[in-house]
Short mmCIF file of C-alpha atoms in Angstrom, two decimals:
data_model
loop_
_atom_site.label_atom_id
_atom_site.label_comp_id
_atom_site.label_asym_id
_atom_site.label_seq_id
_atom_site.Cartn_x
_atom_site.Cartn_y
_atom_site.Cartn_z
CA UNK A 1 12.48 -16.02 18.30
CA UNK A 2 9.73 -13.26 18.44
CA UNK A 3 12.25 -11.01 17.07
CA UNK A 4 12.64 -12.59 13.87
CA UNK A 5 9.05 -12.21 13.18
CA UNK A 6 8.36 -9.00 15.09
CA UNK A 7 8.86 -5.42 13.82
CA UNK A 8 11.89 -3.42 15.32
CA UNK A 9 11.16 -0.38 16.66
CA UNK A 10 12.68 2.02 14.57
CA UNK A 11 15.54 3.29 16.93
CA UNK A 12 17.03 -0.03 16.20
CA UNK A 13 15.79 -0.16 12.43
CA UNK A 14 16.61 3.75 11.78
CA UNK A 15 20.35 2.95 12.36
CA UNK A 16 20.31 -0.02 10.39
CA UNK A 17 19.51 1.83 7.20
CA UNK A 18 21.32 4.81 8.06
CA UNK A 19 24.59 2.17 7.97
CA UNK A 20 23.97 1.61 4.63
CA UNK A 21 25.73 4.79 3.18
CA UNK A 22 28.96 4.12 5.14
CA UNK A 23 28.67 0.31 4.07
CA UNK A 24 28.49 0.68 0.56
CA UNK A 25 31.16 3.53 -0.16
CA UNK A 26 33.61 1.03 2.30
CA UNK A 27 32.38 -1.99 -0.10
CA UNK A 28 33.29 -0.31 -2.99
CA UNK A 29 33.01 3.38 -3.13
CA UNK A 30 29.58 3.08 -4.37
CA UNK A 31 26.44 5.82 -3.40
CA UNK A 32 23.67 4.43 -1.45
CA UNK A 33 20.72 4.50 -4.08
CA UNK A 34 18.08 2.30 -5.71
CA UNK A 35 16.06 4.36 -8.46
CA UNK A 36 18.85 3.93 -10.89
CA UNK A 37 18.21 0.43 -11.72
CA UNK A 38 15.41 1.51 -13.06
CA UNK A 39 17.23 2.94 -15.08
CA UNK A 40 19.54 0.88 -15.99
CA UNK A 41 16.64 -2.01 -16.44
CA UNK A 42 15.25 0.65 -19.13
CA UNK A 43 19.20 0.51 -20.95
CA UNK A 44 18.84 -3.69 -20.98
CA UNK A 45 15.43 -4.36 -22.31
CA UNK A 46 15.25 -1.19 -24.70
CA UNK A 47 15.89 -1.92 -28.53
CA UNK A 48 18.81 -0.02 -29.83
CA UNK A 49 17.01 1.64 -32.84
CA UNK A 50 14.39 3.43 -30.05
CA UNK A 51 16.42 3.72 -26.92
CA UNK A 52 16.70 7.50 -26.53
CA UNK A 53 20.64 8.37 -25.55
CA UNK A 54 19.40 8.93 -21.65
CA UNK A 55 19.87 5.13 -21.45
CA UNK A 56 22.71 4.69 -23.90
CA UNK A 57 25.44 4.02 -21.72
CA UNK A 58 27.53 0.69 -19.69
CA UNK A 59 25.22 -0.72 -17.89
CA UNK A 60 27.11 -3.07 -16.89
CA UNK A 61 30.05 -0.88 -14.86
CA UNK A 62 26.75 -0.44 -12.38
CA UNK A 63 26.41 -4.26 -12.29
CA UNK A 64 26.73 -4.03 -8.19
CA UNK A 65 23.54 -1.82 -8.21
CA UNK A 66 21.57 -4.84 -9.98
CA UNK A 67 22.69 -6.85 -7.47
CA UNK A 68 21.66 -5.15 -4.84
CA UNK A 69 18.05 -4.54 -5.63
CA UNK A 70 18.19 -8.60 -6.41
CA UNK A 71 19.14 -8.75 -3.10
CA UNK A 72 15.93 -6.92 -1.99
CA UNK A 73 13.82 -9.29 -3.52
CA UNK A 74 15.62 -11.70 -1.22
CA UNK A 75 15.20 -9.37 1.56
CA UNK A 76 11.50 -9.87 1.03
CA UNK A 77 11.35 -13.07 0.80
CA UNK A 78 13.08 -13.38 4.20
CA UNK A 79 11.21 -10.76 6.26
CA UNK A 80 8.37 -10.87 4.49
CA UNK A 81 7.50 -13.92 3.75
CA UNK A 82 9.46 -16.55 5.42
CA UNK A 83 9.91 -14.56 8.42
CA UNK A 84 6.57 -12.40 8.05
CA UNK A 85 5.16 -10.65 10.85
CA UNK A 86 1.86 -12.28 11.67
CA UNK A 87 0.49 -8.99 13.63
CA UNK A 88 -1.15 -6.20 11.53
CA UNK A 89 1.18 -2.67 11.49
CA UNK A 90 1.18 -0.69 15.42
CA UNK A 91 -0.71 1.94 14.03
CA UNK A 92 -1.22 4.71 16.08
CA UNK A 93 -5.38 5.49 16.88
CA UNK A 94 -5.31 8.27 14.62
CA UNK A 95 -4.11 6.09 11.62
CA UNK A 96 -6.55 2.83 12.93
CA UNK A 97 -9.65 5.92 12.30
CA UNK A 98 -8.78 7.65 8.95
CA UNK A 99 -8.39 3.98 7.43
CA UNK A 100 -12.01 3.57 7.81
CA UNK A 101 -12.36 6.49 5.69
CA UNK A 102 -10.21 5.16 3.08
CA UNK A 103 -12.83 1.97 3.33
CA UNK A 104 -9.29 -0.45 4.42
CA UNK A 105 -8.98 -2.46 6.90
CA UNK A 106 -6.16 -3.15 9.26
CA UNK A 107 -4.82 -6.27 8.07
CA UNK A 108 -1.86 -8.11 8.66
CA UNK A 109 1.13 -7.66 6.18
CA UNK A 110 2.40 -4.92 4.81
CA UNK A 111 -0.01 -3.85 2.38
CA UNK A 112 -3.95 -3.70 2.72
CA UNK A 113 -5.25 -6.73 0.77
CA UNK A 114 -8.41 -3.96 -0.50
CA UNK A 115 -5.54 -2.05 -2.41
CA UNK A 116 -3.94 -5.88 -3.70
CA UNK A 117 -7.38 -6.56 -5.33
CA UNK A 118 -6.88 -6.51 -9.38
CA UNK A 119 -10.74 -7.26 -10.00
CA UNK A 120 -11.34 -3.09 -8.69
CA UNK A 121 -10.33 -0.76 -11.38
CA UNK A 122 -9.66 1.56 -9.06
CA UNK A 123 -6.60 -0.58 -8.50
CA UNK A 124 -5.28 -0.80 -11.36
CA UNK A 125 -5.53 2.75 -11.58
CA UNK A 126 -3.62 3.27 -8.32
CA UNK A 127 -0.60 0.98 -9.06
CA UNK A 128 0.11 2.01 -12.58
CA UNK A 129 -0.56 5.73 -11.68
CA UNK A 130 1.77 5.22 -8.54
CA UNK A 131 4.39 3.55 -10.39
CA UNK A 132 4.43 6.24 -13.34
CA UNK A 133 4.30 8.51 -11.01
CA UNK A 134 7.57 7.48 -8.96
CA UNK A 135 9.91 5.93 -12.25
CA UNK A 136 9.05 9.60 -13.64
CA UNK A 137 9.80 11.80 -10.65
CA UNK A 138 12.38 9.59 -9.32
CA UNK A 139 15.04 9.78 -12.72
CA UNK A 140 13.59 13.65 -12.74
CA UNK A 141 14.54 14.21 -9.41
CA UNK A 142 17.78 12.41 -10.02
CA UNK A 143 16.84 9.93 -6.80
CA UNK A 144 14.67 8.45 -4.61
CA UNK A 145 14.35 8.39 -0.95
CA UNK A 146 17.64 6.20 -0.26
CA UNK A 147 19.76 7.93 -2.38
CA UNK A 148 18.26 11.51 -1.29
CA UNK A 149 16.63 11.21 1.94
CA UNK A 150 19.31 9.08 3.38
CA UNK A 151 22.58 9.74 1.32
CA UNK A 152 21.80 12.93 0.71
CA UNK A 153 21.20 15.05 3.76
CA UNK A 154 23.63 12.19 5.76
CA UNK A 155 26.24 14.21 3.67
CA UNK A 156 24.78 17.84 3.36
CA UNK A 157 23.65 18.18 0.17
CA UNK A 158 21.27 21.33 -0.51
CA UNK A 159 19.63 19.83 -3.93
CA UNK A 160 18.78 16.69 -1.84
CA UNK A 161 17.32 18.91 0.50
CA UNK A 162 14.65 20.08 -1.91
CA UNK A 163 14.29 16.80 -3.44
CA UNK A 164 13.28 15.72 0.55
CA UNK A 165 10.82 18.29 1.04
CA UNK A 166 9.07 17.88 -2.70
CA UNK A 167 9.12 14.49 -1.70
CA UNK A 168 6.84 15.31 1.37
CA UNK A 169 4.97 17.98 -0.33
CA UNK A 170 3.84 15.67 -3.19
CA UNK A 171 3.87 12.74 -0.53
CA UNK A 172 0.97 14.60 1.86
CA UNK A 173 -0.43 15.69 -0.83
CA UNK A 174 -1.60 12.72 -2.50
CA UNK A 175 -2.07 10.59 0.83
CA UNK A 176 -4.57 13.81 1.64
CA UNK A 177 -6.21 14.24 -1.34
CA UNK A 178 -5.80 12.15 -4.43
CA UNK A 179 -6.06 9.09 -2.52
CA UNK A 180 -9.16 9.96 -0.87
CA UNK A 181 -10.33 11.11 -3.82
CA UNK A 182 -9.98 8.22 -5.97
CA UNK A 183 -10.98 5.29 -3.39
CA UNK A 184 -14.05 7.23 -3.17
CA UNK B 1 23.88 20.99 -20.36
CA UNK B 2 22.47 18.56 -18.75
CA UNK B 3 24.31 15.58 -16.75
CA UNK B 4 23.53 12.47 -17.20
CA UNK B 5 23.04 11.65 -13.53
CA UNK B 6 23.68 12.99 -10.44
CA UNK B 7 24.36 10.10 -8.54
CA UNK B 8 26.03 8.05 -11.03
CA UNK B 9 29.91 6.46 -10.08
CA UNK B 10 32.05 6.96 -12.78
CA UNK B 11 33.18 3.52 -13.56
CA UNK B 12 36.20 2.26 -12.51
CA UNK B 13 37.39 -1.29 -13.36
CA UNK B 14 34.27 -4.13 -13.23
CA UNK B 15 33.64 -5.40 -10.01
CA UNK B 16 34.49 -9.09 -9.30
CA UNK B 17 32.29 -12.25 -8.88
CA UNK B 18 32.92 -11.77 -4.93
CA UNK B 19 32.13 -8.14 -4.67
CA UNK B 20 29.16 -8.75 -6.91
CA UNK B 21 28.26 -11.49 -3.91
CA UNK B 22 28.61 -8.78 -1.25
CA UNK B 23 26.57 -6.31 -3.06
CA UNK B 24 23.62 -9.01 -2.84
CA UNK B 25 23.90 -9.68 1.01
CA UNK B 26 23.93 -5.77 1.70
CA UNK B 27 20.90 -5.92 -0.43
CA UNK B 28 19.41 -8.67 1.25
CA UNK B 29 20.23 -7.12 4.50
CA UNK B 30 18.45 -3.74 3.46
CA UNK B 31 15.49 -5.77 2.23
CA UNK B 32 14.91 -7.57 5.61
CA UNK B 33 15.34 -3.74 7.51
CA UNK B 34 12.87 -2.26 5.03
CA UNK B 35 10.23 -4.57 6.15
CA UNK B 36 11.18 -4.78 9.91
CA UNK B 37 11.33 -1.55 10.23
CA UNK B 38 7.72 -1.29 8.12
CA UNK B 39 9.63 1.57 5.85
CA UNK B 40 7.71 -0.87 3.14
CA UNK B 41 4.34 -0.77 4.79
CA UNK B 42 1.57 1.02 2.83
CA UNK B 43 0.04 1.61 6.68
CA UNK B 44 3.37 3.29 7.94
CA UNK B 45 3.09 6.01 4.78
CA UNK B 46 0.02 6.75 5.28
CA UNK B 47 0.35 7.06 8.69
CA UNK B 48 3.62 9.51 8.03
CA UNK B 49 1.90 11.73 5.63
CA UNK B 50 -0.83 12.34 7.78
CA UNK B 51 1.19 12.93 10.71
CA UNK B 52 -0.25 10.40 12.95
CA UNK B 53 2.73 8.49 14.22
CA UNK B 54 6.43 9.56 15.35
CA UNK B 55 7.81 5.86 13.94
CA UNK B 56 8.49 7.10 10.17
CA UNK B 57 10.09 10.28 11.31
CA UNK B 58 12.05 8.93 13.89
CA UNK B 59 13.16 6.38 11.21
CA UNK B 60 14.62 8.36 8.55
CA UNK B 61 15.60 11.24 11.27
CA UNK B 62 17.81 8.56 13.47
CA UNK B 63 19.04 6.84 9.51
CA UNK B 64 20.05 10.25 8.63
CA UNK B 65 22.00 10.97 11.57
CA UNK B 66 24.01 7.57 11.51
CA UNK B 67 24.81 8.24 7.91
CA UNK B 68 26.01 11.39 9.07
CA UNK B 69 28.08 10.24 11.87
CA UNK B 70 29.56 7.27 10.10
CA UNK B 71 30.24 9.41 6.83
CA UNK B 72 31.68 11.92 8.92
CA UNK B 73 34.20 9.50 10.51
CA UNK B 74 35.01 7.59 7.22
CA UNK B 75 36.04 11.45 6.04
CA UNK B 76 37.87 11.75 9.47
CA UNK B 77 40.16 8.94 9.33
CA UNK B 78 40.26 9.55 5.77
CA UNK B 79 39.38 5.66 5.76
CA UNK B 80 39.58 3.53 1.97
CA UNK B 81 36.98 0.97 0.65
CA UNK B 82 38.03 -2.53 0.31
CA UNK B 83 39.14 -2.46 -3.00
CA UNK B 84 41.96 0.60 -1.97
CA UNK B 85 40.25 3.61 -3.26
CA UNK B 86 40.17 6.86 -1.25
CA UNK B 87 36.35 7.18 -0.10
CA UNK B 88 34.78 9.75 -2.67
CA UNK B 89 31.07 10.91 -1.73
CA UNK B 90 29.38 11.44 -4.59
CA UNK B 91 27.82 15.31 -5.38
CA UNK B 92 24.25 15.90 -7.01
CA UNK B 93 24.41 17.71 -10.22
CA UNK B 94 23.64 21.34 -9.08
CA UNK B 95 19.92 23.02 -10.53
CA UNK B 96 16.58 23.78 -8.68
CA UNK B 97 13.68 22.78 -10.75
CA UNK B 98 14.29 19.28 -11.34
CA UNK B 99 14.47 18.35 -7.53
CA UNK B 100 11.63 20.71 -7.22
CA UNK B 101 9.64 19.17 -9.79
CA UNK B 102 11.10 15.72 -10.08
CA UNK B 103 10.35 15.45 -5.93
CA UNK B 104 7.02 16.41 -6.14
CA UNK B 105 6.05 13.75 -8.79
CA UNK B 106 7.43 11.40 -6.77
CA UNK B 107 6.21 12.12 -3.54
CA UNK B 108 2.32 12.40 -5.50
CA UNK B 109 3.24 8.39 -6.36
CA UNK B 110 4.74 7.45 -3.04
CA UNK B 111 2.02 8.59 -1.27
CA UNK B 112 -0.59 6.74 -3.23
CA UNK B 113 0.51 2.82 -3.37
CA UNK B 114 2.26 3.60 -0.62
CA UNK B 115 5.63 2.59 -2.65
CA UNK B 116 9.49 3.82 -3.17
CA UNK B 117 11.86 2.09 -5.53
CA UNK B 118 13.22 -0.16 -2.82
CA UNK B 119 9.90 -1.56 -1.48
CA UNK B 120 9.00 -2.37 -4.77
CA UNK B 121 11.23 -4.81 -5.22
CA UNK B 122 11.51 -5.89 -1.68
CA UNK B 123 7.56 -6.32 -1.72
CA UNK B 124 7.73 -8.39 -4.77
CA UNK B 125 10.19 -10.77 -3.41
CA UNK B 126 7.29 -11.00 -0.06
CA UNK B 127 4.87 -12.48 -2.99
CA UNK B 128 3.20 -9.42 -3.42
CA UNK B 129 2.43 -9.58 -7.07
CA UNK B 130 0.39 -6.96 -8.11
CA UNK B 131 4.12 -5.22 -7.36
CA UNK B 132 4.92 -6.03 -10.70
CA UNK B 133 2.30 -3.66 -12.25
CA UNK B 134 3.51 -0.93 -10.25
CA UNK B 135 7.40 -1.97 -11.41
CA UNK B 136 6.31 -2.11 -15.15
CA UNK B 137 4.57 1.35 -15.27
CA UNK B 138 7.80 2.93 -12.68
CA UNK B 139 9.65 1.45 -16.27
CA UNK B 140 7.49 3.20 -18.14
CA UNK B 141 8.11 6.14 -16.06
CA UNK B 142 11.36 6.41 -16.11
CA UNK B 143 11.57 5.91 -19.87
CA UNK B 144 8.67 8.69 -20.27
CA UNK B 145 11.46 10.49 -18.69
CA UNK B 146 14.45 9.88 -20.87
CA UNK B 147 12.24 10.55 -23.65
CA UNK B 148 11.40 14.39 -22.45
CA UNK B 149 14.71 14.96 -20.71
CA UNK B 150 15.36 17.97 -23.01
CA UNK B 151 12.49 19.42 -23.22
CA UNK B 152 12.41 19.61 -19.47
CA UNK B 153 13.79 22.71 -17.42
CA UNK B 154 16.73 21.07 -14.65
#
């Protein structure tokens, strides 16, 4: 039973996602990838008199991508709340120490209730920055970490190569620096 | 001239009710991984991007290789999808600046909440609210972004 609650370690877990590309072009042909329903959610709820042509297109041929990010809300639901791990994250020592600096504690769940807390500005200014930040570089980009990180270099593709790297780049960056700098 | 996306299928005929379905367990299965696996825990970032833990790395490094394996033998066998199509991986549009630039901008936001596109939703459906604020202004975001497209180098 532990295991449903547990975490899996993530030579168990690493696999699991890894199947995804295989299980999706065998499903249907379709590329392992997430971003673009954001996208797509932008060619639904736009009016037509100001939706610039980036979003004028069939939505619904991409119909199975909805679906699957509905099914990650489920996901969630499952594993994360129903089945939710009551243990806080393994962190290594190292992690445990520069939280402290970051003024978060190690709580159980999967994000620190500190950075959940909508009466800090400070909050609000992470999550809308964060989200601009990703719908932005993620269209940009032309993917996020699924459908670069994973699809991607699974089947040796140079620009999603770069788009891995920039990923970490910007990612340490901003886990180094901005973050720091703004919980301060 | 731009393309309109690399990683867009070019349609073929609507999917059924029952493919639909399957779509929604293979997202509901990816869902429960991302949190087992704490790919959707702010900690487990953090932790990567500061280089303090070998779980994230071996994570993505063992995903990648599976994908690689099992793509490799789906090529092999020259294997079909259920629906009878020969298996057709998908390229990315060819250019350099918009994976250089596009990747950093999203790495600067992933390393802040902590947050990719598929733990956003997958965090929502664990009752984290204050997801939605982050999905609204990744909207905004990727509507800021059909809005400059041209004017943008790719």
């Amino acid at each position: 039973m532990t295991f449903f609650f547990s975490a899996w370690p993530w030579y168990i877990s690493g696999p699991l996602i890894g199947l995804m590309v295989p299980l999706l072009l065998l499903l249907g042909n379709k590329t392992f990838g997430i971003s673009a329903n954001l996208r797509h959610a932008c060619a639904i709820l736009l009016p037509k008199n100001v939706k610039p042509s980036f979003f004028r297109y069939d939505w619904r041929g991409e119909k199975w991508n909805l679906m699957f990010a509905g099914g990650l809300i489920l996901g969630g639901l499952l594993a994360g709340l129903i089945f939710a791990n009551p243990e806080p994250t393994r962190l290594s020592a190292g992690a445990i120490g520069s939280l402290q600096d970051l003024g978060v504690r190690l709580s159980p769940g999967l994000v620190p209730p500190e950075l959940l807390d909508l009466r800090r500005p400070v909050v609000w200014l992470i999550l809308s920055l964060s989200g601009l930040l990703v719908g932005f570089g993620t269209r940009y980009g032309g993917g996020c970490t699924s459908g670069h990180a994973i699809t991607g270099l699974s089947t040796l593709q140079f620009p999603s190569l770069v788009a891995t790297v920039s990923f970490f780049a910007g990612g340490i960056l901003s886990a180094n620096i901005l973050l720091p700098l703004l919980l301060k | 001239m731009i393309s309109s996306t690399p990683t867009r299928t070019e349609s073929q005929a609507p999917a059924s009710t029952l493919s639909l379905l399957a779509y929604l367990l293979a997202g509901t299965f990816f869902g429960v991984v991302l949190v087992k696996s704490e790919a959707a825990s702010w900690y487990r970032i953090q932790e990567m991007f500061h280089f303090q833990s070998f779980h994230m790395y071996g994570l993505i490094g063992s995903a990648v290789l599976t994908g690689m394996l099992t793509t490799g033998l789906l090529r092999h066998f020259r294997a079909r999808s259920l629906d009878g199509q020969a298996i057709k991986i998908q390229h990315k549009a060819p250019g350099l600046p918009r994976y250089v630039f596009g990747g950093l901008t999203f790495g600067l936001g992933w390393g802040l909440a902590g947050v990719c596109p598929g733990p956003i939703f997958t965090l929502l459906g664990s009752g984290i609210w204050a997801m939605l604020i982050v999905l609204l202004f990744a909207l905004i975001g990727t509507w800021l972004y059909g809005v400059l497209r041209n004017r943008l180098p790719h």
